[in-house]
Amino acid sequence: MFISVFDIFKIGIGPSSSHTVGPMVAAARYLDRLRGLSGLGDQSDLRLQVTLHGSLAFTGKGHATDQAVSLGLLGARPDSLDPDKVPGMIAGLAESRQLAPEGLPPLHHDPAKDLIFDYGPALPLHANGMTFRLLDGAGKVIDDMVYYSIGGGFVVTEAEHRKTRNAVEDLAEQPVPYPFASAAEMLSMARESGLSIAQMKLANETASKPEADVLAGIDRVWGAMDACINRGISSSGILPGGLKVKRRAGDIYQQLIREGRTNPPFEHTVMDWLGVYAMAVNEENAAGGRVVTAPTNGAAGVIPAVTRYYLDHVPSASAEGIRTFLLTASAIGGIIKANASISGAEVGCQGEVGSASAMAAAGLCAALGGTPEQVENAAEIALEHHLGMTCDPIAGLVQVPCIERNAVGAVKAVTACSLALRGDGSHFVPLDGCIETMRQTGLDMSEQYKETSRGGLAVNIVAC
């Protein structure tokens, strides 16, 4: 199996990989599709409409899905968009109600009318569906296409989704030296090759690109994560969206700095550092800042927090250790994505923060010298103790309980790593069994607890 480290870790903007990054990517893909159609240049008065279905409709406003679609239609890309330019771009489109895509005739698009929220049943293949339509002057549909945002910024068409959903066999056919499709295969290949999980993952990545480029890309990913932490601990104020949630990471960070200068720290203060790093990232995410899917935006704080913990609090930490961390984490994330889901709209927050915690536990264990068996054990412990976690964001915003949930997920990751390193790697529940349990739990979970804001905290806490 091969899902690239750069598929798992994508640089983008907040607040959601599935509801913001994915729809922006889908809009760009649809414009590319239109560029391949013949005869459009001869037509005038063309109109482009977009309908959001399922979870994209129910929590689209809180997740800025409508803005993401507009930005994608305006030619923006998640990895290069300057978040500070977003308000002006959105205001400009609302005023002009015109798109001028390169290689296409002008297209009418009034976001107030042509961006439709469908609050009926979700489309059959995934909770995050969206339909793009091109209409002529008489309102006749010239072309349409459905895309699904399946978590972590991944976007597929209906045909692609049917082909790739848990398509372990498909993934295994890709030409890489270590095509493990499960944790069991990963451990078997590690034993046979004598390589670590990170070394096998790097060999897979370098099958199609130079090693220097892969390592430079990993360094860029960590640089973006670290910069996000630094912005978060340097910022203050109220997060957008109406809940009036106050940024806390900056204040907590300053408290920790002051306490470290004057008083011997409590042993448990290290958990405060983990928490402040994670909250810093997810406050940035909630503000629409630049973040890295890890494996999603809603869970973007866990892996940066544990990596920063490794860098700042482990005496032997190194740049090579960070690369080992992220390569190993991405290997675990790829197995989870291929065999279950990383989408909160599909399996609840167990697929987001649970997956992120498992990836972080595995990455830290590898960076600290754990064997492949201990790494797999660490991932399983972290994931097992997130099973059943719902996705119930208040007001559809990636703020409550999401920000604190990342802090707790980071602490769980370190605990899981520590437990695994205290053992020899043998354990009762295999990671593959835990992943399958997460998948089945997601299937059984009521839709109201899967990123629709129709259950749980979202309805029991008044959003005011």
PDB file of N, CA, C and O in Angstrom, residues 79-106:
ATOM      1  N   ASP A  79      -2.684  25.245  -0.435  1.00  0.00           N
ATOM      2  CA  ASP A  79      -1.287  25.271   0.006  1.00  0.00           C
ATOM      3  C   ASP A  79      -0.594  26.594  -0.266  1.00  0.00           C
ATOM      4  O   ASP A  79       0.489  26.846   0.257  1.00  0.00           O
ATOM      5  N   SER A  80      -1.216  27.459  -1.066  1.00  0.00           N
ATOM      6  CA  SER A  80      -0.564  28.722  -1.406  1.00  0.00           C
ATOM      7  C   SER A  80      -1.403  29.949  -1.075  1.00  0.00           C
ATOM      8  O   SER A  80      -0.924  31.078  -1.184  1.00  0.00           O
ATOM      9  N   LEU A  81      -2.639  29.753  -0.650  1.00  0.00           N
ATOM     10  CA  LEU A  81      -3.524  30.877  -0.361  1.00  0.00           C
ATOM     11  C   LEU A  81      -3.048  31.639   0.875  1.00  0.00           C
ATOM     12  O   LEU A  81      -2.766  31.038   1.914  1.00  0.00           O
ATOM     13  N   ASP A  82      -3.009  32.953   0.772  1.00  0.00           N
ATOM     14  CA  ASP A  82      -2.694  33.808   1.913  1.00  0.00           C
ATOM     15  C   ASP A  82      -3.998  34.044   2.688  1.00  0.00           C
ATOM     16  O   ASP A  82      -4.915  34.686   2.170  1.00  0.00           O
ATOM     17  N   PRO A  83      -4.109  33.543   3.921  1.00  0.00           N
ATOM     18  CA  PRO A  83      -5.363  33.710   4.679  1.00  0.00           C
ATOM     19  C   PRO A  83      -5.790  35.170   4.828  1.00  0.00           C
ATOM     20  O   PRO A  83      -6.982  35.458   4.923  1.00  0.00           O
ATOM     21  N   ASP A  84      -4.832  36.103   4.823  1.00  0.00           N
ATOM     22  CA  ASP A  84      -5.175  37.512   4.996  1.00  0.00           C
ATOM     23  C   ASP A  84      -5.913  38.083   3.788  1.00  0.00           C
ATOM     24  O   ASP A  84      -6.561  39.136   3.899  1.00  0.00           O
ATOM     25  N   LYS A  85      -5.809  37.415   2.644  1.00  0.00           N
ATOM     26  CA  LYS A  85      -6.474  37.908   1.430  1.00  0.00           C
ATOM     27  C   LYS A  85      -7.891  37.374   1.273  1.00  0.00           C
ATOM     28  O   LYS A  85      -8.625  37.820   0.383  1.00  0.00           O
ATOM     29  N   VAL A  86      -8.286  36.431   2.111  1.00  0.00           N
ATOM     30  CA  VAL A  86      -9.591  35.783   1.959  1.00  0.00           C
ATOM     31  C   VAL A  86     -10.747  36.771   2.034  1.00  0.00           C
ATOM     32  O   VAL A  86     -11.639  36.762   1.174  1.00  0.00           O
ATOM     33  N   PRO A  87     -10.840  37.653   3.040  1.00  0.00           N
ATOM     34  CA  PRO A  87     -12.003  38.553   3.120  1.00  0.00           C
ATOM     35  C   PRO A  87     -12.198  39.387   1.865  1.00  0.00           C
ATOM     36  O   PRO A  87     -13.332  39.546   1.388  1.00  0.00           O
ATOM     37  N   GLY A  88     -11.107  39.914   1.314  1.00  0.00           N
ATOM     38  CA  GLY A  88     -11.223  40.715   0.107  1.00  0.00           C
ATOM     39  C   GLY A  88     -11.695  39.911  -1.089  1.00  0.00           C
ATOM     40  O   GLY A  88     -12.497  40.399  -1.899  1.00  0.00           O
ATOM     41  N   MET A  89     -11.208  38.684  -1.217  1.00  0.00           N
ATOM     42  CA  MET A  89     -11.624  37.838  -2.337  1.00  0.00           C
ATOM     43  C   MET A  89     -13.101  37.498  -2.242  1.00  0.00           C
ATOM     44  O   MET A  89     -13.833  37.535  -3.244  1.00  0.00           O
ATOM     45  N   ILE A  90     -13.563  37.171  -1.037  1.00  0.00           N
ATOM     46  CA  ILE A  90     -14.977  36.824  -0.847  1.00  0.00           C
ATOM     47  C   ILE A  90     -15.865  38.026  -1.124  1.00  0.00           C
ATOM     48  O   ILE A  90     -16.909  37.927  -1.794  1.00  0.00           O
ATOM     49  N   ALA A  91     -15.470  39.187  -0.624  1.00  0.00           N
ATOM     50  CA  ALA A  91     -16.257  40.399  -0.839  1.00  0.00           C
ATOM     51  C   ALA A  91     -16.296  40.774  -2.322  1.00  0.00           C
ATOM     52  O   ALA A  91     -17.340  41.195  -2.841  1.00  0.00           O
ATOM     53  N   GLY A  92     -15.182  40.593  -3.006  1.00  0.00           N
ATOM     54  CA  GLY A  92     -15.138  40.915  -4.424  1.00  0.00           C
ATOM     55  C   GLY A  92     -16.080  40.045  -5.246  1.00  0.00           C
ATOM     56  O   GLY A  92     -16.763  40.544  -6.153  1.00  0.00           O
ATOM     57  N   LEU A  93     -16.135  38.761  -4.958  1.00  0.00           N
ATOM     58  CA  LEU A  93     -17.034  37.871  -5.693  1.00  0.00           C
ATOM     59  C   LEU A  93     -18.490  38.188  -5.385  1.00  0.00           C
ATOM     60  O   LEU A  93     -19.352  38.161  -6.290  1.00  0.00           O
ATOM     61  N   ALA A  94     -18.788  38.497  -4.124  1.00  0.00           N
ATOM     62  CA  ALA A  94     -20.168  38.837  -3.770  1.00  0.00           C
ATOM     63  C   ALA A  94     -20.636  40.071  -4.523  1.00  0.00           C
ATOM     64  O   ALA A  94     -21.817  40.184  -4.882  1.00  0.00           O
ATOM     65  N   GLU A  95     -19.712  40.986  -4.788  1.00  0.00           N
ATOM     66  CA  GLU A  95     -20.078  42.214  -5.502  1.00  0.00           C
ATOM     67  C   GLU A  95     -20.166  41.997  -7.001  1.00  0.00           C
ATOM     68  O   GLU A  95     -21.120  42.427  -7.659  1.00  0.00           O
ATOM     69  N   SER A  96     -19.189  41.299  -7.575  1.00  0.00           N
ATOM     70  CA  SER A  96     -19.151  41.144  -9.035  1.00  0.00           C
ATOM     71  C   SER A  96     -20.079  40.044  -9.535  1.00  0.00           C
ATOM     72  O   SER A  96     -20.610  40.135 -10.644  1.00  0.00           O
ATOM     73  N   ARG A  97     -20.218  38.982  -8.714  1.00  0.00           N
ATOM     74  CA  ARG A  97     -21.015  37.796  -9.096  1.00  0.00           C
ATOM     75  C   ARG A  97     -20.560  37.230 -10.438  1.00  0.00           C
ATOM     76  O   ARG A  97     -21.340  36.701 -11.228  1.00  0.00           O
ATOM     77  N   GLN A  98     -19.266  37.327 -10.677  1.00  0.00           N
ATOM     78  CA  GLN A  98     -18.679  36.840 -11.924  1.00  0.00           C
ATOM     79  C   GLN A  98     -17.376  36.113 -11.629  1.00  0.00           C
ATOM     80  O   GLN A  98     -16.599  36.514 -10.764  1.00  0.00           O
ATOM     81  N   LEU A  99     -17.167  35.023 -12.377  1.00  0.00           N
ATOM     82  CA  LEU A  99     -15.911  34.300 -12.339  1.00  0.00           C
ATOM     83  C   LEU A  99     -15.223  34.465 -13.688  1.00  0.00           C
ATOM     84  O   LEU A  99     -15.873  34.477 -14.726  1.00  0.00           O
ATOM     85  N   ALA A 100     -13.904  34.561 -13.653  1.00  0.00           N
ATOM     86  CA  ALA A 100     -13.133  34.670 -14.895  1.00  0.00           C
ATOM     87  C   ALA A 100     -12.015  33.646 -14.863  1.00  0.00           C
ATOM     88  O   ALA A 100     -10.824  33.998 -14.826  1.00  0.00           O
ATOM     89  N   PRO A 101     -12.360  32.367 -14.900  1.00  0.00           N
ATOM     90  CA  PRO A 101     -11.317  31.329 -14.807  1.00  0.00           C
ATOM     91  C   PRO A 101     -10.447  31.314 -16.059  1.00  0.00           C
ATOM     92  O   PRO A 101     -10.941  31.487 -17.179  1.00  0.00           O
ATOM     93  N   GLU A 102      -9.167  31.084 -15.849  1.00  0.00           N
ATOM     94  CA  GLU A 102      -8.245  30.992 -16.977  1.00  0.00           C
ATOM     95  C   GLU A 102      -8.656  29.847 -17.886  1.00  0.00           C
ATOM     96  O   GLU A 102      -8.942  28.739 -17.432  1.00  0.00           O
ATOM     97  N   GLY A 103      -8.726  30.128 -19.194  1.00  0.00           N
ATOM     98  CA  GLY A 103      -9.060  29.093 -20.172  1.00  0.00           C
ATOM     99  C   GLY A 103     -10.541  28.814 -20.322  1.00  0.00           C
ATOM    100  O   GLY A 103     -10.924  27.876 -21.034  1.00  0.00           O
ATOM    101  N   LEU A 104     -11.393  29.603 -19.676  1.00  0.00           N
ATOM    102  CA  LEU A 104     -12.836  29.415 -19.764  1.00  0.00           C
ATOM    103  C   LEU A 104     -13.506  30.759 -20.024  1.00  0.00           C
ATOM    104  O   LEU A 104     -12.964  31.807 -19.666  1.00  0.00           O
ATOM    105  N   PRO A 105     -14.718  30.745 -20.622  1.00  0.00           N
ATOM    106  CA  PRO A 105     -15.455  31.996 -20.766  1.00  0.00           C
ATOM    107  C   PRO A 105     -15.919  32.492 -19.397  1.00  0.00           C
ATOM    108  O   PRO A 105     -15.923  31.726 -18.428  1.00  0.00           O
ATOM    109  N   PRO A 106     -16.320  33.750 -19.297  1.00  0.00           N
ATOM    110  CA  PRO A 106     -16.824  34.251 -18.018  1.00  0.00           C
ATOM    111  C   PRO A 106     -18.023  33.420 -17.546  1.00  0.00           C
ATOM    112  O   PRO A 106     -18.841  32.965 -18.345  1.00  0.00           O
TER     113      PRO A 106
END
